[in-house]
Coordinates of C-alpha atoms in Angstrom, one line a residue:
Chain J
M99 CA 0.3 0.4 0.2
S100 CA 2.0 3.6 -1.0
P101 CA 2.8 5.9 0.9
F102 CA 0.5 8.0 -0.9
F103 CA -3.0 5.9 0.1
V104 CA -2.1 6.1 3.3
A105 CA -2.0 9.3 2.7
W106 CA -5.3 9.8 1.5
S107 CA -6.6 7.5 3.7
Q108 CA -6.1 9.0 6.8
L109 CA -6.9 12.9 5.0
S110 CA -10.4 12.2 3.8
F111 CA -10.7 10.9 6.8
H112 CA -12.3 13.5 8.4
R113 CA -14.1 15.0 5.3
V114 CA -14.7 18.5 7.5
K115 CA -11.0 18.4 8.7
L116 CA -10.0 18.2 4.5
M117 CA -12.3 20.9 3.9
V118 CA -11.0 23.2 6.8
A119 CA -7.2 23.0 5.1
A120 CA -7.9 22.8 1.7
A121 CA -9.7 26.0 2.3
G122 CA -7.5 27.1 3.7
V123 CA -4.8 26.3 0.9
V124 CA -7.4 28.2 -1.6
V125 CA -7.3 31.3 0.0
A126 CA -2.9 31.3 0.1
V127 CA -2.9 30.5 -3.2
M128 CA -6.7 32.7 -4.5
L129 CA -4.7 35.7 -2.5
M130 CA -1.3 34.9 -4.4
L131 CA -3.3 35.0 -7.9
V132 CA -5.3 38.2 -7.1
Q133 CA -1.7 39.8 -5.5
L134 CA 0.2 39.4 -8.4
G135 CA -1.9 39.9 -10.8
I136 CA -2.8 43.3 -9.9
R137 CA 0.1 43.8 -9.1
Q138 CA 1.1 43.2 -12.9
G139 CA -2.2 44.8 -14.5
A140 CA -0.9 47.4 -12.6
M141 CA 2.5 47.8 -14.2
D142 CA 1.0 47.0 -17.8
N143 CA -0.9 49.6 -17.6
S144 CA 1.2 52.2 -16.8
V145 CA 3.5 51.4 -19.4
A146 CA 1.2 50.8 -21.6
I147 CA 0.7 54.2 -24.0
A148 CA 5.4 53.7 -23.8
R149 CA 4.6 50.4 -25.6
R150 CA 2.0 52.5 -27.7
V151 CA 4.6 54.4 -29.2
N152 CA 5.3 53.1 -32.3
A153 CA 8.9 55.2 -33.1
D154 CA 12.2 53.9 -33.5
L155 CA 13.5 56.2 -31.5
V156 CA 12.4 58.3 -29.0
V157 CA 13.5 62.3 -27.6
V158 CA 12.7 63.2 -24.4
S159 CA 13.8 66.0 -21.6
P160 CA 17.0 65.0 -19.6
R161 CA 14.1 67.0 -17.0
T162 CA 11.7 63.8 -17.7
K163 CA 11.3 61.3 -15.6
T164 CA 8.3 60.1 -16.5
I165 CA 5.9 60.7 -19.4
F166 CA 2.9 61.4 -17.0
A167 CA 4.8 63.6 -15.9
S168 CA 7.2 65.1 -19.2
A169 CA 10.2 68.2 -19.0
Q170 CA 9.9 69.7 -21.7
F171 CA 12.6 70.2 -24.3
P172 CA 12.7 72.7 -27.6
R173 CA 12.0 71.4 -30.7
S174 CA 14.4 72.9 -33.3
L175 CA 16.3 70.8 -31.2
L176 CA 14.9 67.5 -32.7
Y177 CA 14.9 68.8 -35.9
R178 CA 18.1 68.3 -35.8
A179 CA 18.1 64.1 -36.0
G180 CA 17.0 64.7 -40.0
S181 CA 20.0 66.0 -40.4
S182 CA 21.1 61.4 -39.8
P183 CA 20.8 60.0 -42.9
D184 CA 19.0 57.1 -41.4
V185 CA 16.5 59.0 -40.5
V186 CA 13.0 58.7 -42.2
T187 CA 9.8 60.3 -40.6
I188 CA 10.0 62.8 -36.7
Q189 CA 7.4 63.6 -35.2
E190 CA 5.9 65.8 -32.2
M191 CA 4.1 64.6 -29.2
Y192 CA 2.6 66.1 -26.3
M193 CA 0.9 65.2 -23.3
S194 CA 0.1 66.7 -20.2
Q195 CA -3.0 66.8 -17.8
G196 CA -5.9 68.7 -18.5
R197 CA -9.4 69.0 -16.5
L198 CA -12.2 67.4 -18.7
R199 CA -15.5 69.1 -16.7
N200 CA -18.6 66.1 -16.7
P201 CA -21.5 67.6 -18.6
W202 CA -23.7 66.2 -16.7
T203 CA -22.1 66.3 -12.8
K204 CA -20.9 69.9 -14.0
L205 CA -17.8 68.3 -11.9
E206 CA -14.0 68.8 -13.0
F207 CA -11.7 65.9 -13.9
P208 CA -8.4 65.5 -14.1
V209 CA -7.8 63.5 -18.3
S210 CA -4.4 62.8 -19.6
V211 CA -4.8 65.1 -22.6
Y212 CA -2.2 63.9 -26.1
G213 CA -1.1 65.7 -28.9
V214 CA -0.9 63.1 -31.3
D215 CA -0.9 63.2 -35.4
P216 CA -4.2 62.2 -37.4
E217 CA -2.1 61.8 -40.3
N218 CA 1.4 59.8 -38.8
P219 CA 0.5 59.0 -35.5
M220 CA 3.2 56.9 -34.8
M221 CA 1.7 55.6 -31.5
H222 CA -0.6 52.6 -31.6
L223 CA -3.7 54.1 -31.8
P224 CA -6.3 51.7 -33.0
G225 CA -9.4 53.4 -35.1
Y226 CA -7.6 57.2 -34.4
E227 CA -6.6 57.6 -38.2
K228 CA -10.3 56.9 -38.9
F229 CA -10.7 60.6 -37.9
R230 CA -8.3 62.7 -38.9
S231 CA -10.3 64.8 -41.4
E232 CA -12.1 65.6 -38.0
L233 CA -9.1 66.0 -35.8
R234 CA -7.7 68.5 -37.8
Q235 CA -10.3 71.4 -37.6
T236 CA -10.7 72.8 -34.9
D237 CA -11.9 72.6 -31.3
R238 CA -12.2 68.7 -32.3
I239 CA -10.9 65.9 -30.1
L240 CA -11.7 61.9 -29.3
F241 CA -12.5 60.4 -26.6
D242 CA -11.5 57.1 -25.1
G243 CA -13.6 54.5 -24.3
L244 CA -11.9 53.3 -22.3
S245 CA -12.2 56.1 -19.7
R246 CA -13.4 56.4 -16.4
D247 CA -17.0 56.8 -15.0
N248 CA -15.6 59.8 -13.4
Y249 CA -16.7 62.1 -17.4
G250 CA -20.1 60.4 -17.4
P251 CA -21.4 58.1 -20.0
V252 CA -19.2 60.0 -23.0
E253 CA -18.6 56.8 -25.1
Q254 CA -22.8 55.6 -25.2
T255 CA -23.9 59.0 -26.0
L256 CA -21.4 59.1 -29.0
E257 CA -23.2 56.4 -29.8
Q258 CA -26.2 56.9 -29.4
S259 CA -25.9 60.9 -30.8
G260 CA -23.6 61.2 -32.3
P261 CA -21.1 64.2 -31.3
M262 CA -20.6 66.1 -28.1
D263 CA -19.5 69.1 -26.1
V264 CA -17.5 69.3 -23.2
E265 CA -15.3 71.8 -21.3
V266 CA -12.0 71.2 -21.7
N267 CA -9.6 73.3 -19.3
L268 CA -12.5 75.9 -19.4
R269 CA -12.5 75.5 -23.3
K270 CA -15.5 74.0 -25.2
V271 CA -14.4 71.5 -27.7
R272 CA -16.4 69.0 -29.3
I273 CA -15.7 65.0 -27.9
V274 CA -16.1 63.6 -32.1
G275 CA -15.2 59.7 -31.5
A276 CA -13.9 57.2 -28.8
I277 CA -11.3 55.0 -29.2
R278 CA -10.4 52.2 -26.8
V279 CA -6.8 52.6 -24.8
G280 CA -7.0 52.0 -21.5
I281 CA -5.9 53.9 -18.9
S282 CA -3.5 53.3 -15.5
I283 CA -2.8 54.3 -12.2
N284 CA -1.0 57.2 -13.8
S285 CA -4.2 58.4 -15.2
D286 CA -8.1 58.3 -15.2
G287 CA -9.4 58.9 -18.3
N288 CA -7.3 60.2 -21.7
I289 CA -8.4 62.2 -24.7
F290 CA -6.5 62.6 -28.1
M291 CA -6.1 65.0 -30.7
S292 CA -3.7 67.2 -32.8
S293 CA -1.4 69.7 -31.7
A294 CA -2.8 72.5 -33.0
N295 CA -6.1 71.9 -30.5
F296 CA -3.4 71.2 -27.7
F297 CA -1.6 73.9 -27.9
R298 CA -5.9 75.6 -28.2
L299 CA -6.4 73.6 -24.4
F300 CA -3.1 74.5 -22.8
P301 CA -2.6 78.4 -24.1
S302 CA 0.2 79.4 -21.8
R303 CA 2.7 76.2 -23.3
A304 CA 5.4 77.7 -25.9
P305 CA 4.3 76.5 -29.2
G306 CA 8.1 76.5 -29.4
S307 CA 8.7 73.0 -26.7
V308 CA 7.6 69.5 -27.3
D309 CA 6.6 66.5 -24.5
L310 CA 8.2 63.1 -26.9
G311 CA 10.0 63.1 -30.2
L312 CA 9.6 60.3 -32.1
I313 CA 12.1 58.7 -35.0
Q314 CA 11.7 56.5 -37.8
L315 CA 13.9 55.2 -38.6
R316 CA 14.9 54.0 -42.0
Q317 CA 14.6 49.7 -41.9
G318 CA 17.4 48.2 -41.4
A319 CA 18.7 51.4 -39.9
D320 CA 21.2 50.3 -36.4
H321 CA 19.3 51.8 -33.4
E322 CA 21.4 52.2 -31.5
A323 CA 24.0 53.3 -33.8
V324 CA 21.1 55.8 -35.2
K325 CA 20.8 57.0 -31.7
R326 CA 24.6 57.8 -30.7
E327 CA 24.6 60.3 -33.6
I328 CA 21.4 61.4 -33.5
Q329 CA 22.2 62.3 -29.4
E330 CA 25.2 64.1 -30.6
Y331 CA 23.6 66.8 -32.6
L332 CA 20.9 67.6 -30.1
G333 CA 23.5 68.4 -28.1
A334 CA 22.9 67.8 -23.8
E335 CA 19.6 69.3 -23.6
A336 CA 17.2 66.4 -24.8
K337 CA 18.0 63.3 -24.5
V338 CA 17.2 59.9 -27.1
L339 CA 16.2 57.1 -26.5
T340 CA 15.2 53.6 -28.2
R341 CA 11.5 52.0 -28.1
D342 CA 13.0 50.3 -25.3
Q343 CA 14.5 52.5 -23.4
L344 CA 11.3 54.1 -23.0
I345 CA 9.3 51.4 -22.3
D346 CA 12.2 50.0 -19.5
S347 CA 11.9 53.7 -17.4
E348 CA 9.0 53.6 -17.5
I349 CA 9.2 50.7 -15.5
V350 CA 11.8 51.6 -13.5
F351 CA 9.9 54.9 -12.0
I352 CA 7.0 52.7 -11.5
R353 CA 8.5 50.6 -9.4
E354 CA 10.9 53.6 -7.8
N355 CA 6.8 56.4 -7.3
A356 CA 4.5 53.7 -6.3
P357 CA 4.8 50.9 -3.7
I358 CA 2.9 48.7 -6.3
D359 CA 5.4 46.0 -5.5
F360 CA 5.9 46.8 -2.3
I361 CA 1.7 46.6 -1.8
F362 CA 1.3 43.0 -3.8
G363 CA 3.7 41.5 -3.3
M364 CA 3.3 42.3 -0.1
G365 CA -0.6 41.2 -0.5
A366 CA 0.7 37.5 -2.1
A367 CA 3.4 37.1 1.6
V368 CA 0.6 37.0 3.4
G369 CA -1.0 34.3 0.9
F370 CA 1.7 32.8 1.9
F371 CA 2.3 32.5 4.8
I372 CA -1.3 31.8 6.0
G373 CA -1.2 28.6 3.7
F374 CA 2.2 27.7 5.3
V375 CA 0.8 28.3 8.6
V376 CA -2.6 26.0 8.3
V377 CA -1.1 23.9 6.0
Y378 CA 1.2 22.8 9.2
Q379 CA -1.1 22.9 11.5
I380 CA -3.4 20.5 10.1
L381 CA 0.1 18.2 9.1
Y382 CA 0.9 18.8 12.8
T383 CA -2.0 17.8 14.3
E384 CA -2.4 15.0 12.3
V385 CA 1.2 13.3 12.6
T386 CA -0.3 14.3 16.4
N387 CA -3.0 12.5 16.9
H388 CA -1.5 9.4 15.4
L389 CA 1.6 9.2 17.2
P390 CA 1.6 6.2 19.1
Q391 CA -0.2 4.9 16.0
Y392 CA 3.0 5.8 14.1
A393 CA 5.5 4.3 16.7
T394 CA 4.2 1.2 16.4
L395 CA 4.4 1.3 12.7
K396 CA 7.7 1.6 13.4
A397 CA 8.3 -0.9 16.4
M398 CA 6.4 -3.5 13.9
G399 CA 10.3 -1.9 11.0
F400 CA 8.7 1.5 8.9
D401 CA 11.4 3.2 8.6
D402 CA 11.7 6.9 8.8
R403 CA 11.4 7.6 5.3
Y404 CA 8.0 5.5 4.8
L405 CA 6.0 8.0 7.8
L406 CA 8.0 11.2 6.5
R407 CA 6.5 10.0 2.6
V408 CA 3.2 10.0 3.8
V409 CA 3.2 13.2 5.4
L410 CA 4.8 15.1 1.7
N411 CA 2.0 12.7 0.1
Q412 CA -0.7 14.7 2.2
A413 CA 1.3 18.0 1.6
V414 CA 0.8 17.3 -2.3
I415 CA -2.9 15.8 -1.7
L416 CA -3.6 19.6 0.2
S417 CA -1.4 21.9 -2.2
L418 CA -3.8 19.8 -5.3
L419 CA -6.4 20.3 -3.4
G420 CA -6.0 24.4 -2.6
Y421 CA -5.0 25.5 -5.8
F422 CA -7.2 24.1 -9.0
P423 CA -9.9 26.0 -7.3
G424 CA -8.4 29.0 -6.3
F425 CA -7.4 29.0 -8.9
F426 CA -10.9 29.2 -10.7
L427 CA -11.8 32.3 -8.3
A428 CA -9.1 33.9 -9.4
L429 CA -10.1 33.9 -12.6
I430 CA -13.5 35.2 -10.9
L431 CA -11.5 37.7 -9.5
Y432 CA -10.2 39.0 -11.8
R433 CA -13.3 39.9 -13.8
V434 CA -14.2 41.6 -10.7
A435 CA -11.0 43.3 -10.5
T436 CA -11.2 44.3 -14.1
R437 CA -14.9 45.7 -13.7
A438 CA -14.3 47.9 -10.8
I439 CA -11.1 49.6 -11.5
Q440 CA -12.1 49.5 -14.8
M441 CA -7.6 48.1 -15.3
Q442 CA -7.2 44.6 -17.3
F443 CA -5.9 42.1 -15.2
S444 CA -5.9 38.8 -16.7
M445 CA -3.9 34.8 -15.6
T446 CA -0.9 33.9 -17.0
T447 CA 0.9 31.4 -17.5
E448 CA 3.5 32.2 -16.3
R449 CA 1.9 32.5 -13.2
A450 CA -0.6 30.2 -12.8
V451 CA 3.1 27.9 -12.5
S452 CA 4.8 29.8 -10.3
V453 CA 2.0 30.4 -8.1
F454 CA 1.3 26.3 -8.6
A455 CA 5.8 26.4 -7.5
L456 CA 4.7 28.5 -4.5
T457 CA 2.0 26.4 -3.0
M458 CA 4.1 23.1 -3.2
I459 CA 7.0 25.1 -1.6
M460 CA 4.3 26.3 0.7
C461 CA 2.9 22.8 1.4
I462 CA 6.1 21.2 1.7
M463 CA 8.2 23.3 4.0
S464 CA 4.9 23.2 6.5
A465 CA 5.2 19.1 5.6
M466 CA 9.4 19.0 6.4
I467 CA 8.5 21.1 9.7
A468 CA 5.5 18.7 10.9
I469 CA 7.8 15.7 10.0
R470 CA 9.8 16.3 12.6
K471 CA 7.8 15.6 14.4
V472 CA 6.9 12.2 13.4
R473 CA 10.8 11.5 14.1
T474 CA 10.1 11.9 17.6
A475 CA 7.5 8.8 17.8
D476 CA 9.7 5.7 19.9
P477 CA 9.0 2.5 19.2
A478 CA 10.3 1.8 22.4
D479 CA 7.2 3.7 23.5
V480 CA 4.3 1.6 22.1
F481 CA 4.2 -0.8 25.2
Chain B
M20 CA 22.1 -22.0 33.7
T21 CA 24.8 -22.7 30.8
E22 CA 26.8 -20.2 28.6
S23 CA 26.3 -22.9 26.0
I24 CA 23.9 -21.3 23.6
P25 CA 21.5 -24.1 22.0
N26 CA 22.1 -24.4 18.0
N27 CA 18.5 -23.9 17.8
A28 CA 17.0 -21.1 19.8
V29 CA 16.0 -18.0 18.3
I30 CA 16.2 -15.7 20.6
S31 CA 19.4 -16.5 23.2
A32 CA 19.7 -13.1 25.9
R33 CA 23.6 -14.0 27.8
H34 CA 23.8 -11.1 31.1
V35 CA 22.0 -8.7 29.8
D36 CA 22.3 -5.7 32.3
F37 CA 20.4 -1.8 31.5
W38 CA 19.6 0.4 32.6
F39 CA 17.1 3.8 32.4
G40 CA 18.4 7.5 33.0
E41 CA 21.8 9.3 32.9
G42 CA 24.1 10.6 35.5
E43 CA 22.4 10.6 39.0
L44 CA 19.6 9.3 38.0
K45 CA 21.3 6.4 36.3
K46 CA 18.7 3.2 37.5
Q47 CA 19.2 -0.7 36.6
V48 CA 16.7 -2.3 35.7
L49 CA 17.8 -5.2 34.5
F50 CA 20.4 -7.5 36.4
D51 CA 22.6 -9.6 34.6
V52 CA 19.0 -11.6 32.5
S53 CA 20.3 -14.8 30.5
V54 CA 17.4 -16.3 29.3
D55 CA 16.3 -18.9 26.3
V56 CA 13.9 -19.0 23.8
L57 CA 13.2 -22.1 21.4
A58 CA 12.3 -22.6 18.0
G59 CA 8.6 -23.5 18.6
E60 CA 8.3 -22.5 21.7
I61 CA 5.1 -21.0 23.0
V62 CA 7.0 -18.8 26.9
L63 CA 5.5 -16.5 29.1
M64 CA 6.5 -13.6 30.9
T65 CA 5.4 -13.1 34.9
G66 CA 6.5 -10.1 37.3
P67 CA 4.3 -6.9 38.9
S68 CA 5.1 -4.3 37.1
G69 CA 8.2 -2.4 37.2
S70 CA 10.5 -5.8 37.4
G71 CA 11.8 -5.2 34.1
K72 CA 10.1 -7.4 32.0
T73 CA 8.7 -5.1 29.0
T74 CA 11.8 -3.4 29.6
L75 CA 13.1 -6.7 28.5
L76 CA 11.0 -7.5 24.9
T77 CA 11.8 -4.0 23.9
L78 CA 15.2 -5.2 24.2
I79 CA 14.4 -8.5 21.5
G80 CA 12.5 -6.4 19.5
A81 CA 14.5 -4.6 18.4
L82 CA 13.2 -1.6 20.0
R83 CA 16.1 -0.1 22.2
R84 CA 20.1 -0.7 21.8
V85 CA 21.4 -3.3 24.1
Q86 CA 23.8 -1.7 26.6
A87 CA 25.5 -4.7 28.4
G88 CA 25.7 -8.8 27.8
Q89 CA 24.9 -10.1 24.3
L90 CA 21.8 -10.6 23.0
S91 CA 20.9 -13.0 20.0
V92 CA 17.4 -12.8 18.6
L93 CA 17.1 -15.0 14.9
N94 CA 20.7 -15.5 15.1
R95 CA 21.1 -11.5 14.6
P96 CA 23.6 -10.2 17.3
L97 CA 21.7 -7.4 18.4
H98 CA 24.4 -6.3 21.5
D99 CA 26.1 -5.2 17.4
A100 CA 23.7 -4.2 15.4
S101 CA 22.7 -1.1 13.5
D102 CA 19.7 0.8 13.7
E103 CA 19.7 -0.4 10.1
D104 CA 20.3 -3.7 11.6
R105 CA 17.8 -3.5 14.3
V106 CA 14.9 -2.1 11.6
Q107 CA 16.1 -5.5 9.8
T108 CA 15.5 -7.4 12.8
R109 CA 11.8 -5.4 13.7
R110 CA 10.9 -6.8 9.8
E111 CA 11.3 -11.0 11.0
I112 CA 8.9 -10.2 13.8
G113 CA 5.6 -9.8 14.3
F114 CA 4.3 -7.7 17.0
I115 CA 1.3 -7.6 19.3
F116 CA 0.5 -4.8 21.9
Q117 CA -1.7 -4.1 24.8
Q118 CA -2.8 -1.3 22.8
H119 CA -4.0 -2.7 18.9
N120 CA -2.8 1.0 18.0
L121 CA -4.8 0.1 14.1
L122 CA -4.8 3.2 12.0
P123 CA -7.8 3.8 12.6
F124 CA -8.5 5.7 9.1
L125 CA -7.6 2.2 7.3
T126 CA -10.4 -1.1 7.1
A127 CA -9.2 -3.6 8.9
R128 CA -8.2 -5.3 5.2
Q129 CA -5.9 -2.3 4.9
N130 CA -4.5 -1.9 7.8
V131 CA -3.3 -6.1 7.5
E132 CA -1.9 -5.1 4.0
L133 CA -0.2 -2.4 4.8
M134 CA 2.3 -4.9 6.1
F135 CA 3.2 -5.9 2.9
E136 CA 4.3 -2.4 2.4
L137 CA 7.8 -4.2 4.0
H138 CA 8.0 -7.1 2.0
P139 CA 8.3 -5.3 -1.6
E140 CA 9.2 -9.6 -3.6
I141 CA 5.1 -9.7 -2.9
P142 CA 3.6 -9.5 -5.7
R143 CA 1.1 -7.3 -5.3
G144 CA -2.1 -9.1 -6.6
E145 CA -1.1 -12.2 -3.9
T146 CA -1.1 -9.1 -1.0
R147 CA -4.6 -8.6 -1.0
R148 CA -5.1 -12.5 -0.6
M149 CA -3.8 -13.4 1.9
T150 CA -4.4 -10.2 3.9
D151 CA -8.0 -12.0 4.3
D152 CA -6.3 -15.3 4.8
L153 CA -5.4 -14.1 7.5
L154 CA -9.2 -12.5 8.4
R155 CA -10.2 -14.9 7.8
S156 CA -8.1 -17.7 10.3
V157 CA -9.0 -14.8 12.7
G158 CA -12.7 -15.3 12.6
L159 CA -12.9 -11.5 11.1
G160 CA -13.9 -13.3 7.7
D161 CA -17.2 -10.8 7.3
R162 CA -15.3 -7.6 8.7
L163 CA -12.7 -6.7 5.9
D164 CA -13.8 -3.6 4.9
Y165 CA -14.8 -2.5 9.0
Y166 CA -13.0 0.3 10.3
P167 CA -11.8 0.0 13.8
A168 CA -13.6 2.4 15.1
R169 CA -16.5 -0.2 14.6
L170 CA -14.9 -3.0 15.5
S171 CA -14.8 -4.3 19.0
G172 CA -12.0 -4.6 22.0
G173 CA -11.5 -8.1 20.7
Q174 CA -12.2 -8.3 16.8
K175 CA -9.8 -5.7 17.6
Q176 CA -6.9 -7.4 18.5
R177 CA -7.2 -10.3 16.4
V178 CA -7.2 -7.6 13.9
A179 CA -3.7 -6.9 15.0
I180 CA -2.6 -9.9 15.4
A181 CA -4.1 -10.4 11.9
R182 CA -1.2 -7.4 11.0
A183 CA 1.9 -9.5 13.1
L184 CA 1.3 -12.2 11.1
A185 CA 1.1 -10.6 8.0
A186 CA 4.3 -11.1 7.1
N187 CA 5.3 -14.9 7.4
P188 CA 7.7 -14.0 10.7
R189 CA 9.7 -15.9 12.7
L190 CA 8.7 -14.5 15.8
I191 CA 6.3 -13.8 18.0
L192 CA 6.7 -10.9 20.7
A193 CA 3.0 -9.8 22.8
D194 CA 2.6 -7.5 25.5
E195 CA -0.3 -7.9 26.8
P196 CA -2.7 -9.1 24.7
T197 CA -5.2 -9.7 26.4
A198 CA -5.1 -6.8 28.8
A199 CA -7.9 -4.6 27.3
L200 CA -9.9 -7.4 26.7
D201 CA -13.0 -9.7 28.7
S202 CA -12.2 -13.2 29.4
Q203 CA -14.4 -14.7 27.0
S204 CA -12.5 -12.0 23.8
G205 CA -8.7 -13.0 25.3
R206 CA -9.6 -16.2 26.1
D207 CA -10.0 -17.1 22.5
V208 CA -7.4 -14.5 21.9
V209 CA -4.3 -16.9 23.1
N210 CA -6.1 -19.9 22.2
L211 CA -6.3 -17.9 18.0
L212 CA -2.2 -17.5 19.2
Q213 CA -1.4 -20.5 20.0
E214 CA -2.9 -22.4 17.2
L215 CA -0.8 -20.1 15.1
A216 CA 2.3 -21.6 16.9
R217 CA 1.2 -25.0 17.1
N218 CA 0.6 -25.0 12.8
R219 CA 3.8 -21.9 11.6
A220 CA 5.8 -23.3 14.4
C221 CA 6.3 -19.8 15.4
P222 CA 8.3 -19.6 18.7
I223 CA 6.8 -16.3 21.1
L224 CA 7.1 -14.3 23.9
L225 CA 4.1 -13.4 26.0
V226 CA 4.6 -10.9 28.1
T227 CA 1.6 -10.8 30.9
H228 CA -0.8 -10.9 34.1
D229 CA -3.1 -12.7 33.0
P230 CA -3.8 -15.9 34.7
R231 CA -6.2 -17.0 33.0
I232 CA -3.9 -17.8 30.2
L233 CA -1.2 -19.4 31.9
D234 CA -2.0 -22.9 31.2
V235 CA -1.1 -22.0 26.9
A236 CA 2.8 -22.3 28.1
D237 CA 5.1 -23.9 27.9
R238 CA 7.3 -22.3 30.0
I239 CA 6.6 -19.5 32.4
L240 CA 9.4 -17.0 33.1
N241 CA 9.3 -15.0 36.2
M242 CA 11.0 -11.7 36.6
E243 CA 11.6 -9.9 39.7
D244 CA 13.1 -6.5 39.8
G245 CA 15.0 -6.9 36.8
R246 CA 16.2 -10.1 37.5
I247 CA 14.5 -13.9 35.9
Q248 CA 13.9 -15.0 39.4
E249 CA 13.1 -18.8 37.8
V250 CA 12.6 -20.3 35.0
R251 CA 9.3 -23.4 35.5
S252 CA 8.4 -25.3 32.8
E253 CA 4.6 -26.7 32.9
H254 CA 5.0 -30.1 31.3

């Protein structure tokens, strides 16, 4: 009779106890998956805008830490990049925080404002170019359909009754349509427009300075080499980054400025700890309650190894019984969180596998400690 | 008693001493014990509690390390055996305890079948048949799938006996197997042991206080204050 069979018989003998134990592991698995999922989601959503940049090279001010709070640099510098024969297109991009007034509640809410060229945005904004002729007109903007509800039912209204007027930065503008981009911990909502319209919303901004310069290179150009070349033309007042460097620096910014890793990492650690304690308690009491029987088995010639395998098998059974319900509960919670926080959360294979491994480690660690008790079962005490 | 060891001895102890505790608290419980148990014998060991009977039994059962003297069980010298040797010796002994100590979460059949885990050389199909035969031979053919909680004290002890016999032990050590049983169940258990000893020619060393069962013994050893006081032959 295998240690697995003995382990299963022992665990399943008291159904209620087994369910309590499994529930503990379920909670642990769920916590770990949800916390790590939200951490990843918050991170991904925050760099989503940077990821949408299509340009090969990006120029920012050396003072810029994140594009969500960018410092500007002179536009004239950006066009020096054209001296390089590898440069095909140069494009300006503007970003700022504005205030959009909810037309229903008449309250103002912060909104991220993007000035992006309607002809060639050099950003992955599906549907943006469809509106290019409208966007060329004065005070015409696009709304992000995935923005928070703060701004009112804008998307539905657009669908039902077409373009609508709103107030941004105390100026009346017309929303001509909606595209779906997504928000993050940095912004509650997004609006997009041409650079000309951008400056109408921010009259105090100097027209000669840009937030982000986007550069398209000739096919097959060595990005790193061109980057070094352009950096020389631009001097110290502008910094050239590859697209990957831009994304990396955004990630670093979030890591350093939002306690995402700490908060959600700690949530996951608490989950691990809860699971560890519950499993340890269950295994330890199982061993303690059956110490005379274990000692009897040892007296009859079973060695410690057999009994250790019984306890280890119990740990593995508990982790399996806890993992799968925990996994499905986490999937449901991802859905709930996506709806509640209005950011996208999803399960990745990598996370599913690593939390599975963590669950196994958690149960086996508990077993390792509970097992010490098995060694104390003295066969000579049975008589 | 002679120093020569009879060549059909299953257990042979020579000048065995044993102490419990350390230092100041060290207390001797066995004094110069020399005894033989021969193949096929049923030997009862009686004596007041605290006289060292159980200690001697645990030494013979390879459950404790021999401290002084020589002790051979099943031709293995336990006085210089490693832990691994002692585990091996235990696998050839059938133990019956005062407390049956059956695993409560396994059925009668599973409790017995578990023992074959120690004997992987016996094919899996065989073990089930042998288990059922054993349980039938102790009169539990109709209780195979009962959990211990649903068996009476006597029935549990009979499962324990079946378990002790599972892997054809060459020696049976029993400690007060009837103490927790009423007189009828106790009698049944002893008769069963006697029958098994006869059929299998398996020697039994049985520690008991129970005067009702003395008649099954080939020999009775009386232990007092850590010494074998007398060796009385019944026949």
